[in-house]
Amino acid sequence: MVIKVFLASSSGSTAIKKKQQDVLGFLEALKVDYAPLDIACNEDNRMWMRENVPVEKKPTNGIPLPPQIFNEESYCGDYETFFDAKEDNAVYAFLGLPPPPGSKKAPLKQEAQEEVEDEEAKGEDDQPVSEEEEELRQLEEEEEAPEVTEQEEEDE
């Protein structure tokens, strides 16, 4: 099983870059086999990620921000859920991987499970758009907009 981590190599957001580095660094420290998949340079990766993040996990604007984590085709979560699993010593369970031999299997805390259920019950209108989400949305709109050449600018 390979863990897929969807990243944006050319993100202008330092917060997103730090989150991506945090996830990758932690996976490397645990010696977890993972594949970084760039959504900034590869349209197929971007579309696959967007289509496979569950609707209830998508932000209000519908565009999930990197990093997004999958175990093969199975969605694990975003940075916040990864961070929560890390804090609860439940990263292997979060990733859907068996813990290494000799390690303790940390159960999910009851309150963490309740938080997940509360978030799943929230409607899309309950989630504010963060600066990072807005910045990524703007970047994606720019990428989708037709490019204007220098000649066209001179003609205007």
Coordinates of C-alpha atoms in Angstrom, one line a residue:
M1 CA 0.0 0.0 0.0
V2 CA 1.3 3.4 -1.0
I3 CA 0.2 6.6 0.7
K4 CA -0.6 9.3 -1.8
V5 CA 0.1 12.9 -0.7
F6 CA -1.3 15.5 -3.0
L7 CA 0.8 18.7 -2.9
A8 CA 1.1 22.0 -4.7
S9 CA 4.8 22.6 -5.6
S10 CA 4.2 26.2 -6.7
S11 CA 1.9 27.4 -3.9
G12 CA 2.3 31.0 -3.0
S13 CA 1.0 30.3 0.5
T14 CA 3.7 29.7 3.1
A15 CA 1.1 28.1 5.4
I16 CA 0.3 25.5 2.7
K17 CA 4.1 24.9 2.1
K18 CA 4.7 24.4 5.9
K19 CA 1.8 22.0 6.1
Q20 CA 3.0 20.0 3.2
Q21 CA 6.6 19.9 4.6
D22 CA 5.2 18.8 8.0
V23 CA 3.3 15.9 6.5
L24 CA 6.2 14.7 4.3
G25 CA 8.7 15.1 7.1
F26 CA 6.6 13.1 9.5
L27 CA 6.0 10.3 7.0
E28 CA 9.7 10.1 6.2
A29 CA 10.5 10.0 10.0
L30 CA 8.1 7.0 10.3
K31 CA 9.6 5.5 7.2
V32 CA 6.2 5.3 5.6
D33 CA 6.2 4.5 1.9
Y34 CA 4.5 7.5 0.2
A35 CA 4.2 9.1 -3.2
P36 CA 4.1 12.9 -3.5
L37 CA 1.7 13.9 -6.3
D38 CA 1.9 17.5 -7.6
I39 CA -1.5 19.2 -8.4
A40 CA 0.2 22.4 -9.6
C41 CA 2.0 20.8 -12.5
N42 CA -0.3 17.8 -13.3
E43 CA -3.9 18.4 -14.2
D44 CA -4.7 14.7 -13.9
N45 CA -3.5 14.7 -10.3
R46 CA -5.5 17.8 -9.5
M47 CA -8.7 16.4 -11.0
W48 CA -8.3 13.0 -9.3
M49 CA -7.8 14.7 -5.9
R50 CA -10.8 17.0 -6.3
E51 CA -13.0 14.1 -7.4
N52 CA -12.0 11.8 -4.6
V53 CA -12.1 14.1 -1.6
P54 CA -15.5 13.3 0.0
V55 CA -18.1 16.0 -0.4
E56 CA -18.5 16.4 3.3
K57 CA -14.8 17.1 3.7
K58 CA -14.6 19.8 1.0
P59 CA -14.5 23.5 2.0
T60 CA -17.4 25.9 1.1
N61 CA -15.9 26.8 -2.3
G62 CA -15.7 23.1 -3.1
I63 CA -11.9 23.1 -3.8
P64 CA -9.9 21.1 -1.3
L65 CA -6.5 22.5 -0.4
P66 CA -3.3 20.5 -0.3
P67 CA -2.0 18.5 1.3
Q68 CA -4.7 15.8 0.9
I69 CA -3.8 12.3 2.0
F70 CA -5.0 9.0 0.5
N71 CA -4.1 5.3 1.1
E72 CA -4.3 4.2 -2.5
E73 CA -7.9 5.1 -3.5
S74 CA -9.1 5.5 0.1
Y75 CA -9.3 9.1 1.5
C76 CA -7.5 9.5 4.8
G77 CA -7.9 13.3 5.3
D78 CA -6.4 16.7 5.1
Y79 CA -3.7 18.4 7.1
E80 CA -5.9 19.1 10.1
T81 CA -7.1 15.5 10.5
F82 CA -3.5 14.4 10.0
F83 CA -2.3 16.8 12.7
D84 CA -5.0 15.5 15.0
A85 CA -4.0 11.9 14.4
K86 CA -0.3 12.9 15.0
E87 CA -1.3 14.5 18.3
D88 CA -3.3 11.4 19.4
N89 CA -0.4 9.1 18.3
A90 CA -2.8 7.5 15.8
V91 CA -1.1 8.2 12.5
Y92 CA -1.0 4.6 11.4
A93 CA -4.7 4.2 12.1
F94 CA -5.3 7.5 10.2
L95 CA -3.3 6.2 7.2
G96 CA -5.0 2.8 7.3
L97 CA -1.7 1.1 8.0
P98 CA -0.9 -1.6 10.5
P99 CA 1.4 -0.2 13.3
P100 CA 5.0 -1.4 13.1
P101 CA 5.9 -4.4 15.3
G102 CA 6.5 -3.5 18.9
S103 CA 4.5 -0.2 18.8
K104 CA 1.5 0.5 20.9
K105 CA -1.8 0.9 19.1
A106 CA -3.3 4.1 20.3
P107 CA -7.1 4.1 20.2
L108 CA -8.9 7.2 19.0
K109 CA -10.0 9.4 21.9
Q110 CA -13.7 9.6 22.4
E111 CA -13.7 13.4 22.2
A112 CA -11.7 13.3 18.9
Q113 CA -14.4 10.9 17.5
E114 CA -17.1 13.3 18.7
E115 CA -15.4 16.2 16.9
V116 CA -15.3 14.3 13.7
E117 CA -19.0 13.5 14.0
D118 CA -19.7 17.2 14.8
E119 CA -17.8 18.3 11.7
E120 CA -19.6 15.8 9.5
A121 CA -22.9 17.1 10.7
K122 CA -22.0 20.7 9.9
G123 CA -23.4 22.2 6.7
E124 CA -21.2 23.8 4.1
D125 CA -22.4 27.3 5.2
D126 CA -20.9 26.7 8.7
Q127 CA -17.3 26.7 7.4
P128 CA -15.7 30.1 6.7
V129 CA -13.3 30.5 3.8
S130 CA -9.7 30.9 5.1
E131 CA -7.1 33.2 3.4
E132 CA -5.3 30.1 2.2
E133 CA -8.4 28.7 0.5
E134 CA -9.1 32.1 -1.1
E135 CA -5.5 32.4 -2.3
L136 CA -5.6 28.9 -3.8
R137 CA -8.9 29.6 -5.5
Q138 CA -7.5 32.7 -7.1
L139 CA -4.4 30.8 -8.3
E140 CA -6.6 28.2 -9.8
E141 CA -8.8 30.8 -11.5
E142 CA -5.7 32.4 -13.0
E143 CA -4.5 29.0 -14.3
E144 CA -7.9 28.4 -15.9
A145 CA -8.2 31.9 -17.4
P146 CA -6.9 32.2 -21.0
E147 CA -3.5 33.6 -21.2
V148 CA -3.0 37.1 -22.7
T149 CA 0.0 37.4 -24.9
E150 CA 2.1 40.6 -25.1
Q151 CA 0.9 41.2 -28.6
E152 CA -2.7 41.1 -27.4
E153 CA -1.9 43.6 -24.6
E154 CA -0.3 46.0 -27.1
D155 CA -3.4 45.7 -29.4
E156 CA -5.7 46.8 -26.5

